[in-house]
Coordinates of N, CA and C in Angstrom, one line a residue:
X4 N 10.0 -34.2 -11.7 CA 9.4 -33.5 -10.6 C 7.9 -33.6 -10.7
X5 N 7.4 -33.4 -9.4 CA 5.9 -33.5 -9.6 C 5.2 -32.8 -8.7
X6 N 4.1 -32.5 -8.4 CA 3.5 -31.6 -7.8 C 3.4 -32.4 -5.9
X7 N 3.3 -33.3 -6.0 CA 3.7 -33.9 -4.4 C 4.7 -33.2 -4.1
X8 N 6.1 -33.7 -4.8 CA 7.2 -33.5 -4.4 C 7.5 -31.6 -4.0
X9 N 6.6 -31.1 -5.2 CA 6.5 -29.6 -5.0 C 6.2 -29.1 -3.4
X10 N 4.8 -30.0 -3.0 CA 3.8 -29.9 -1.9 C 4.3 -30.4 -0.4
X11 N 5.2 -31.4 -0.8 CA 6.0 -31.7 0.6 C 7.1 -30.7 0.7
X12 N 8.2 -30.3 -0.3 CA 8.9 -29.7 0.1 C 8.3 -28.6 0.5
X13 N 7.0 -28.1 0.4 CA 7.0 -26.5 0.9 C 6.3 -26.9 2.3
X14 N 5.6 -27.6 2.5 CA 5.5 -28.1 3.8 C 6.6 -28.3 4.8
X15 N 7.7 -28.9 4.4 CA 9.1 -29.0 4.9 C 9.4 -28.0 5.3
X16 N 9.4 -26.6 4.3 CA 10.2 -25.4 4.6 C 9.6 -24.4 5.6
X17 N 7.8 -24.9 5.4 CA 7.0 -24.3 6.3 C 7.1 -24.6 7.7
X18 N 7.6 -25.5 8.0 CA 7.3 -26.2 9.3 C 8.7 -26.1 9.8
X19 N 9.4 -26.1 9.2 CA 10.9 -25.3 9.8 C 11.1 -24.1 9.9
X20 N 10.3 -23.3 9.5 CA 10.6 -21.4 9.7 C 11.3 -20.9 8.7
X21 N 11.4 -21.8 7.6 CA 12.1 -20.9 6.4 C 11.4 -20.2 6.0
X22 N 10.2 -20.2 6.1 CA 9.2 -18.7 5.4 C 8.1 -18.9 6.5
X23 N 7.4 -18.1 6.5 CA 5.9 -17.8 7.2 C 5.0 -17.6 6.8
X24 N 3.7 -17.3 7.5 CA 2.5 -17.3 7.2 C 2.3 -17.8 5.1
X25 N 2.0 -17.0 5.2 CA 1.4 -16.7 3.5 C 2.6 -16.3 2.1
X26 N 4.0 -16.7 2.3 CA 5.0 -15.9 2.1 C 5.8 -17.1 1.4
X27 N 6.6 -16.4 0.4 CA 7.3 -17.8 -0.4 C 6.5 -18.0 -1.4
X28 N 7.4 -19.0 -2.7 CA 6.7 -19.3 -3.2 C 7.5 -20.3 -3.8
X29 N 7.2 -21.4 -4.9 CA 8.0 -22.5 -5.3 C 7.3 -23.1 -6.5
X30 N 8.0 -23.4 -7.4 CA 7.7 -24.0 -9.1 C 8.6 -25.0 -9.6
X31 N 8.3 -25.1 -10.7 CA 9.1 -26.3 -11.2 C 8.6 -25.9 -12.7
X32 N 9.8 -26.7 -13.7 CA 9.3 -26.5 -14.6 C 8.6 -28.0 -15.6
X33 N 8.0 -27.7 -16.1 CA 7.2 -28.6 -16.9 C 7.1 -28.7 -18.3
X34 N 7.8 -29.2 -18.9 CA 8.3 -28.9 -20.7 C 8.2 -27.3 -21.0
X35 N 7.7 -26.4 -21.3 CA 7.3 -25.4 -21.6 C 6.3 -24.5 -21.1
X36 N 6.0 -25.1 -19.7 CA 5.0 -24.8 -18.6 C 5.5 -24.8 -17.4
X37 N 5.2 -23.6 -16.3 CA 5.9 -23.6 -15.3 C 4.5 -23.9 -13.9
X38 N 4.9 -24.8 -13.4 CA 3.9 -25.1 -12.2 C 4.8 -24.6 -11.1
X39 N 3.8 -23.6 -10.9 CA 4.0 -22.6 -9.4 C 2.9 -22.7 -8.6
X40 N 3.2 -22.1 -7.3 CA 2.2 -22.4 -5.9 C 1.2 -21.2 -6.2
X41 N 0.2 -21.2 -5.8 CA -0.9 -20.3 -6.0 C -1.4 -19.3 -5.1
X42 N -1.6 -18.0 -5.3 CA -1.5 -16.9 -4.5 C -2.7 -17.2 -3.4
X43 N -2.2 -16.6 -2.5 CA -3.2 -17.0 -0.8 C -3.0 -17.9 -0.4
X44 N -2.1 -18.9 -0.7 CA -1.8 -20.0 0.2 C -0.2 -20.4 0.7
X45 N -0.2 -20.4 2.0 CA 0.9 -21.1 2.9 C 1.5 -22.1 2.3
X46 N 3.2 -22.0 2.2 CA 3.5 -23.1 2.0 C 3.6 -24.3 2.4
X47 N 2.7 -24.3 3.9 CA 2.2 -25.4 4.9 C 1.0 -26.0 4.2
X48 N 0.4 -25.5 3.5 CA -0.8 -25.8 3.2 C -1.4 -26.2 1.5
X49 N -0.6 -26.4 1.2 CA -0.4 -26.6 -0.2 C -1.1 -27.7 -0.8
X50 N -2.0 -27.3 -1.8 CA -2.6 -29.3 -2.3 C -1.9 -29.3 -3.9
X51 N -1.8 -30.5 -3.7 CA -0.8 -30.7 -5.4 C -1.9 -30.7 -6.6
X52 N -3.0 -31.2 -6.4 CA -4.5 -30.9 -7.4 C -4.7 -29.4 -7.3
X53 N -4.1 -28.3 -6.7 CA -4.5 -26.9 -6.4 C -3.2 -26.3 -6.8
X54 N -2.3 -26.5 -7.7 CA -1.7 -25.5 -8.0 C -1.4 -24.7 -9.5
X55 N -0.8 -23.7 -10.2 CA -1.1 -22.9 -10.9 C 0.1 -23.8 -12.1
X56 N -0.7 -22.9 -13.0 CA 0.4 -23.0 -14.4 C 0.1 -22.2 -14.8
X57 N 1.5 -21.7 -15.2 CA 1.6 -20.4 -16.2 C 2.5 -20.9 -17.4
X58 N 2.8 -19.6 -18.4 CA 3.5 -20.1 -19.5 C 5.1 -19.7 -19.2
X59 N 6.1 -19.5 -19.9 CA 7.3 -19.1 -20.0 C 7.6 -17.2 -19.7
X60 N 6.2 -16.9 -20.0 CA 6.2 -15.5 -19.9 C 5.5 -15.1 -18.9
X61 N 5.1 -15.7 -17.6 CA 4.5 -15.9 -17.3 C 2.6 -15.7 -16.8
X62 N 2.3 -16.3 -18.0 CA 0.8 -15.7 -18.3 C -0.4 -17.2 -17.7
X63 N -0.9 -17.2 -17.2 CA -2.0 -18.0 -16.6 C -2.2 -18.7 -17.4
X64 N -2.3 -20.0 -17.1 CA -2.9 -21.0 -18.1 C -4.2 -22.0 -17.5
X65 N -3.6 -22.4 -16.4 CA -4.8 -22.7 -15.9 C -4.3 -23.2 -14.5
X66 N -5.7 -23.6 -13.7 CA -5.3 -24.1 -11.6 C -5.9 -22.0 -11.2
X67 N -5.5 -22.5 -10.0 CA -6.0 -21.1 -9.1 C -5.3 -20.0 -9.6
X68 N -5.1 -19.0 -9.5 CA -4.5 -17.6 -9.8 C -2.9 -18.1 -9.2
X69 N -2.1 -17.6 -9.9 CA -0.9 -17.8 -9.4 C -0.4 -16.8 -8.4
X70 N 0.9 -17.4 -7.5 CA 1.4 -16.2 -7.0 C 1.8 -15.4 -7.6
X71 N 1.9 -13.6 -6.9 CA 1.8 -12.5 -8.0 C 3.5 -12.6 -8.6
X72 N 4.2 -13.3 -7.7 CA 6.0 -13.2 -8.6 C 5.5 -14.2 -9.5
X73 N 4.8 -15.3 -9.9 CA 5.4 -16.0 -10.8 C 5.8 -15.4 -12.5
X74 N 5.9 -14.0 -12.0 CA 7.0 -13.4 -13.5 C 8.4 -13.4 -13.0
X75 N 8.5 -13.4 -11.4 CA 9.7 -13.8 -11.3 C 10.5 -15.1 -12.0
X76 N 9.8 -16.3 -11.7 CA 9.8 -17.5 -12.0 C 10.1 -17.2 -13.2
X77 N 8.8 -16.9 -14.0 CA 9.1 -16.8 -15.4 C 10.8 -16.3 -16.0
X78 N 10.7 -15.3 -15.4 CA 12.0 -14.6 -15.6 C 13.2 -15.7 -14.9
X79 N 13.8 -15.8 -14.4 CA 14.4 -17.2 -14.0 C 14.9 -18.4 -14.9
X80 N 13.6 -18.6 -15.5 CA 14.0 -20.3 -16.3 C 13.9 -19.0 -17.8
X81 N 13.6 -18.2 -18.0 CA 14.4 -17.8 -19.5 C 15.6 -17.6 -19.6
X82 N 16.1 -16.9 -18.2 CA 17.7 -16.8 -18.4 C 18.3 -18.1 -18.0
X83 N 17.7 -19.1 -17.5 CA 18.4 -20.3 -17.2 C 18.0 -21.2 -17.7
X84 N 18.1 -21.8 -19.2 CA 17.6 -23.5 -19.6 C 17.7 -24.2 -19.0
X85 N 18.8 -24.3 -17.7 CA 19.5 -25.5 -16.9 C 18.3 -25.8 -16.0
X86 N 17.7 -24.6 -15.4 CA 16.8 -24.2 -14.4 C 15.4 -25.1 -14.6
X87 N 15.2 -26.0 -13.8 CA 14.1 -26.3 -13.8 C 13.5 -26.5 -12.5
X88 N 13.9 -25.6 -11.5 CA 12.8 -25.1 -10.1 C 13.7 -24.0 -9.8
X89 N 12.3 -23.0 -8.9 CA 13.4 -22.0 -8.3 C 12.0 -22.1 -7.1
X90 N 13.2 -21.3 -6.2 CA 12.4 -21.7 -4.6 C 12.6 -20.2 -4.1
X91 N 11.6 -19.4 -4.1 CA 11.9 -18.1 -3.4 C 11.2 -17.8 -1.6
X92 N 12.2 -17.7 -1.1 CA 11.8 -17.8 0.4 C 11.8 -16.6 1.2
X93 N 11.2 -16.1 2.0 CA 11.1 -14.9 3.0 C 11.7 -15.2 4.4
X94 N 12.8 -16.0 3.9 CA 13.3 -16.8 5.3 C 14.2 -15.4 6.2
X95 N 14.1 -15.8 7.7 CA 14.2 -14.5 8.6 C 15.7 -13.5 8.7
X96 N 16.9 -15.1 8.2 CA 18.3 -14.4 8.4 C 18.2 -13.7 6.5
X97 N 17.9 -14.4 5.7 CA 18.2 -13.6 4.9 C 17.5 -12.5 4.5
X98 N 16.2 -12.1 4.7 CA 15.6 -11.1 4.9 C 16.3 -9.7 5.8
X99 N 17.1 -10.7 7.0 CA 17.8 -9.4 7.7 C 19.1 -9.0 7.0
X100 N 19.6 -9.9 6.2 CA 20.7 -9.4 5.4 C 20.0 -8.6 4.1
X101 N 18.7 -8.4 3.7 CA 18.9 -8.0 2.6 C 18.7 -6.5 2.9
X102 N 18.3 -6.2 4.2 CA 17.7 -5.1 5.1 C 19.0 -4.2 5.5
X103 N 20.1 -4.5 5.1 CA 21.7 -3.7 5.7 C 21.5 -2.7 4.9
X104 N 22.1 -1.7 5.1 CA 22.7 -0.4 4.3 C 24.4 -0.9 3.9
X105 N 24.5 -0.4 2.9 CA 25.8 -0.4 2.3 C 26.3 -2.2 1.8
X106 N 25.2 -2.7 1.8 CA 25.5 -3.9 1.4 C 26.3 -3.8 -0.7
X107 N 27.0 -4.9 -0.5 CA 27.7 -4.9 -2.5 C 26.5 -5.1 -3.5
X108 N 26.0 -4.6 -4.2 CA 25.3 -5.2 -5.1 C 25.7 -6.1 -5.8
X109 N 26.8 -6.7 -6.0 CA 27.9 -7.5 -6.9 C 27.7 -8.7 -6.1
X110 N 27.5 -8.8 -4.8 CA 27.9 -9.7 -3.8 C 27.5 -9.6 -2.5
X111 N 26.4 -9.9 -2.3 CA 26.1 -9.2 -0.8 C 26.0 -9.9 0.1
X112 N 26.5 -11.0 0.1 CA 26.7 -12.3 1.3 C 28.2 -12.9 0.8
X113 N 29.4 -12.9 2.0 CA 30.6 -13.6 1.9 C 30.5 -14.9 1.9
X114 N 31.3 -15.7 0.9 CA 31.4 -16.9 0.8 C 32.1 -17.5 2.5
X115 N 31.4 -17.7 3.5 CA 31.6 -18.0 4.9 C 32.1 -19.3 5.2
X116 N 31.6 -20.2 4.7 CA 31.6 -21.4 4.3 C 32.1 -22.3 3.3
X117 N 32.2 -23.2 3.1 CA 32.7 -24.4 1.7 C 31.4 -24.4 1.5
X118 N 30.5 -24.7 2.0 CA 29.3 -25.2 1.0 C 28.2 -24.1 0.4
X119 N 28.5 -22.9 1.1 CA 27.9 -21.5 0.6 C 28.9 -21.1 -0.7
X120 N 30.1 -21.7 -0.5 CA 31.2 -20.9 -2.0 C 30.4 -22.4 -2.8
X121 N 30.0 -23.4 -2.6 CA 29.7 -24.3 -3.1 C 27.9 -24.1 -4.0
X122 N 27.6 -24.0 -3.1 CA 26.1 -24.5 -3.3 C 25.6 -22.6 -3.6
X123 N 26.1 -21.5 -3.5 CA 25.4 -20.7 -3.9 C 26.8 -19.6 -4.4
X124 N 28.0 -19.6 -4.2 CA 28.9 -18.9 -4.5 C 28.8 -17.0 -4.8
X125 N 28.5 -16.3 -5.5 CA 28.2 -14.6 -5.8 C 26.8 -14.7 -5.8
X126 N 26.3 -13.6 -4.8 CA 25.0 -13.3 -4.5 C 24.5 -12.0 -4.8
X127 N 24.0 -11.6 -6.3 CA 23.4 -9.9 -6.2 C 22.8 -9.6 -5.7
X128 N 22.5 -8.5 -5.2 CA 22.0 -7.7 -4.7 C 20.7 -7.2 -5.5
X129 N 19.7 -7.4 -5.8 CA 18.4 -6.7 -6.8 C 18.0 -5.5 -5.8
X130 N 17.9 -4.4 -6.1 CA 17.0 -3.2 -5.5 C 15.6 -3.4 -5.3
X131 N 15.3 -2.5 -4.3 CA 14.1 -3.0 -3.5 C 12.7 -2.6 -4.8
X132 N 11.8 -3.7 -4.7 CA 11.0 -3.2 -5.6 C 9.2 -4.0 -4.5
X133 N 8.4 -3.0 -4.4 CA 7.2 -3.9 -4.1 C 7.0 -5.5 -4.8
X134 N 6.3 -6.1 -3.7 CA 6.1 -7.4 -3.9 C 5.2 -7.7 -5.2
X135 N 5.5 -8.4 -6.5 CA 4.7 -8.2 -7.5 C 4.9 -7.3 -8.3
X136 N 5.9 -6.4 -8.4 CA 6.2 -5.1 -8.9 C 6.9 -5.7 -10.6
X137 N 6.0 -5.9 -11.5 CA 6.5 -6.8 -12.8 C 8.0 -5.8 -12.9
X138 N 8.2 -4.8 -12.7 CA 9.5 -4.1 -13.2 C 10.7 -4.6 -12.6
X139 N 10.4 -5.6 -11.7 CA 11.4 -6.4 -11.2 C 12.3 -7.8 -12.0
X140 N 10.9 -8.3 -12.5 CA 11.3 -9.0 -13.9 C 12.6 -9.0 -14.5
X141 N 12.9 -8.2 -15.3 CA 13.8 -7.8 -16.3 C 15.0 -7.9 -15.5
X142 N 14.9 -7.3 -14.2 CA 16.5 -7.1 -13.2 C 16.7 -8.4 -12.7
X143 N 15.5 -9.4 -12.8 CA 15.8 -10.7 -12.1 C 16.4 -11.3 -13.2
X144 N 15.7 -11.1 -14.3 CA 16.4 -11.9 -15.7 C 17.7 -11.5 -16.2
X145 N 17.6 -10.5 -16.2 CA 19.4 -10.2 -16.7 C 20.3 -10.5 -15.4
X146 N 20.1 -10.5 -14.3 CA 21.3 -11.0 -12.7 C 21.1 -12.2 -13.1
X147 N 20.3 -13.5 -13.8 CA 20.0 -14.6 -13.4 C 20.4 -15.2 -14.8
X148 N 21.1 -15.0 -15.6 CA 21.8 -15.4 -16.9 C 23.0 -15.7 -16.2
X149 N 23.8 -15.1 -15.0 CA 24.9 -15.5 -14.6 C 25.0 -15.5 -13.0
X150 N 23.9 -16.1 -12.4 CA 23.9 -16.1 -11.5 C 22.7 -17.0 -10.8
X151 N 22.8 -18.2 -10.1 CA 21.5 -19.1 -9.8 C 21.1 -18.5 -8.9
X152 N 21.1 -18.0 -7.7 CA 21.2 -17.6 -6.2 C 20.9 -15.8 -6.5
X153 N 19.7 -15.3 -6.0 CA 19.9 -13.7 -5.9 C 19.1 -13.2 -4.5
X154 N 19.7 -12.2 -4.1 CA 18.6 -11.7 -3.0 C 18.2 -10.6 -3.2
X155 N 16.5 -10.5 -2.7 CA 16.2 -9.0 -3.3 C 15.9 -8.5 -1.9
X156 N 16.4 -6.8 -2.1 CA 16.7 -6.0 -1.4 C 15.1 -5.9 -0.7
X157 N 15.3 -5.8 0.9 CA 14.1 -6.1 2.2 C 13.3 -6.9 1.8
X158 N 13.5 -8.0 1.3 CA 12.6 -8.8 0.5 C 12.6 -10.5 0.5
X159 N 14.0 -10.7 0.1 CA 13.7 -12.5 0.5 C 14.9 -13.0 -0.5
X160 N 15.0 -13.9 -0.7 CA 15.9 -15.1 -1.4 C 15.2 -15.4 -2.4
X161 N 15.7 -15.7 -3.8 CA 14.8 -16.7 -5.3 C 16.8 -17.0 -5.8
X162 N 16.4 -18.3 -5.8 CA 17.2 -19.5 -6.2 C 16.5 -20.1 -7.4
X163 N 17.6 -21.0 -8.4 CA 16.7 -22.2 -9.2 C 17.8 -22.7 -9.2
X164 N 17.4 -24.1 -9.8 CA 18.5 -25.4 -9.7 C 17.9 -26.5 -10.5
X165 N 18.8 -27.0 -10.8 CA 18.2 -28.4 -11.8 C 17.4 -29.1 -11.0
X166 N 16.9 -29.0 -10.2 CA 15.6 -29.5 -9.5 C 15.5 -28.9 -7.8
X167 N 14.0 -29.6 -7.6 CA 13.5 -28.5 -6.3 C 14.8 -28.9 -5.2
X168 N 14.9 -30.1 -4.6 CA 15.7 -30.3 -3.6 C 17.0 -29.3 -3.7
X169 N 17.7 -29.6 -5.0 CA 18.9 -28.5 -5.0 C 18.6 -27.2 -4.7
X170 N 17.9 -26.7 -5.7 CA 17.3 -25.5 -5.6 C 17.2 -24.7 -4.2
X171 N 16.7 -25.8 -3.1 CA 16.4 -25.5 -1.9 C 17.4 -25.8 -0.9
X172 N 18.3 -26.7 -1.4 CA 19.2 -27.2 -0.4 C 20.2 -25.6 -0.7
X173 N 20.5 -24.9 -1.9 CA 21.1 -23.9 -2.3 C 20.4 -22.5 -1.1
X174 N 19.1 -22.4 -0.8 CA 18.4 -21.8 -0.4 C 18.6 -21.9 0.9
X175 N 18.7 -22.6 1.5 CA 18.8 -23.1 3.0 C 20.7 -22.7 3.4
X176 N 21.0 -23.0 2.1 CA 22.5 -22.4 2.6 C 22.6 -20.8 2.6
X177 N 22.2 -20.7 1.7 CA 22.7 -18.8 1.9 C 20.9 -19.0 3.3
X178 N 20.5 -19.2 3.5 CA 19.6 -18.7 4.7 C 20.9 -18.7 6.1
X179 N 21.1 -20.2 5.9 CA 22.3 -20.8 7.6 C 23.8 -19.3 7.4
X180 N 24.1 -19.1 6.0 CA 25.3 -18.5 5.9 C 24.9 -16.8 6.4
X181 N 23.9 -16.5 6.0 CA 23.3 -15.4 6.7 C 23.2 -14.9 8.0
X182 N 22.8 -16.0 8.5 CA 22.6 -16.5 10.0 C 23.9 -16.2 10.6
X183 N 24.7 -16.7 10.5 CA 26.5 -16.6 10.5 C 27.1 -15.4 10.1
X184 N 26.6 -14.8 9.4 CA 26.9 -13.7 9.0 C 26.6 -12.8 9.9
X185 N 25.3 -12.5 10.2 CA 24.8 -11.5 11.5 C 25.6 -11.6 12.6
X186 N 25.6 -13.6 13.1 CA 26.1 -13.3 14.2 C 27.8 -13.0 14.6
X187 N 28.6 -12.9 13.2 CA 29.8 -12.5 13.4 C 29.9 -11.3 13.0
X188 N 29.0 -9.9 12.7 CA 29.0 -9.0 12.7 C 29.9 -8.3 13.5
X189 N 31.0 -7.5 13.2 CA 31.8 -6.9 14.6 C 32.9 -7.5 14.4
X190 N 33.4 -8.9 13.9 CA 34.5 -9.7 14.6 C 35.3 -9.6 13.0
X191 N 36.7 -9.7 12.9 CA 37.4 -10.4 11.6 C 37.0 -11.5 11.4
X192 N 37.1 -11.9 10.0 CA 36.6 -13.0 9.4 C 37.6 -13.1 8.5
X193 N 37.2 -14.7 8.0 CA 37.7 -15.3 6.9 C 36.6 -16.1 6.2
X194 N 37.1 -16.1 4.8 CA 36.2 -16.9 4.0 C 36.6 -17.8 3.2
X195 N 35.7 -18.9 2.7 CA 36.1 -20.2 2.4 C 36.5 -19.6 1.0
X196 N 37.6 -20.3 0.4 CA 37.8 -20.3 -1.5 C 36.5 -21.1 -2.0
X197 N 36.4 -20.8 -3.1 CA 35.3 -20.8 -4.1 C 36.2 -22.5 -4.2
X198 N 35.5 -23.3 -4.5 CA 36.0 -25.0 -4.8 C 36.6 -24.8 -6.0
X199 N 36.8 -23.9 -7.0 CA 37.6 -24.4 -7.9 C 39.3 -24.0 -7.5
X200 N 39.2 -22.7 -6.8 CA 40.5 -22.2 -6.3 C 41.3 -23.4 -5.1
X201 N 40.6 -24.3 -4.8 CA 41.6 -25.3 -4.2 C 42.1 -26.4 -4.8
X202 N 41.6 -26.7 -6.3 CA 42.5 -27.4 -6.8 C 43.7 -27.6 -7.6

């Protein structure tokens, strides 16, 4: 992975409405170093010579100030060695799902689809915590030992995946399955089996 590929994809996500203004954020990891996008900047706007590195704990190493989650991040690739990007987005349907009353903390998006039971399968629920709120940390790290895909409550989507594309392609699914979700609000439903229950 490399910081282009970091800088296009967030331009990609920008320019499609998966996040807004100043919002999101996206890393990768780098042997023992996590390169994350840098606080105050769009992910339309992104330069690959301009972005941050932190450590595993997430502590500044050097580039611009990082975004203030990158303890999220941090938190993420400790509970997951597999993990090397996570893509946290403020995208509009999953924001409105994380915004429900009575949602499962165990699961708060139905597997709708084959490729949502696929590509992002059980979704926790994290409690709402201010943006940057380090006490979030720890809840992200212990959900994310068994779980790649989480949504935090009024707040947004953080995914990771053995690289950015997945990561994101995982991301864009629970965003579309959200989408789907709202708008079948009211009606019975069914839901796809998880891919290993069909074989």
């Amino acid at each position: 992975m490399t910081a282009a590929r970091l800088v296009a994809l967030g331009a990609s996500l920008f320019a499609r409405r998966l996040t807004h203004g100043r919002t999101g954020n996206l890393s990768f990891r780098d042997g023992d170093r996590i390169v994350v996008t840098p606080t105050g900047v769009g992910l339309g706007d992104l330069d690959p010579a301009a972005l941050s590195v932190v450590d595993e704990d997430g502590r500044h190493l050097s580039g611009p100030p990082p975004t203030k989650e990158a303890f999220l991040h941090a938190a993420v690739y400790r509970a997951r060695p597999d993990a090397n990007a996570v893509v946290h987005l403020h995208s509009t349907y999953a924001v409105a799902v994380s915004c429900l009353a009575d949602l499962d903390p165990a699961n708060a998006l139905p597997p709708l689809t084959a490729y949502y039971a696929m590509r992002v399968g059980t979704l926790p629920l994290l409690p709402f915590h201010a943006p940057g709120d380090p006490a979030l940390g720890p809840l992200a790290e212990r959900a994310a030992r068994t779980h790649h895909a989480l949504l935090l409550a009024n707040h947004g989507s953080l995914v990771a995946g053995p690289d950015l594309l997945t990561a994101a392609d995982a991301a864009e699914e629970l965003e579309e399955t959200a989408r789907i979700h709202l708008l079948l609000q009211g009606l019975r439903t069914t839901t796809a089996p998880h891919p290993e229950e069909t074989r």
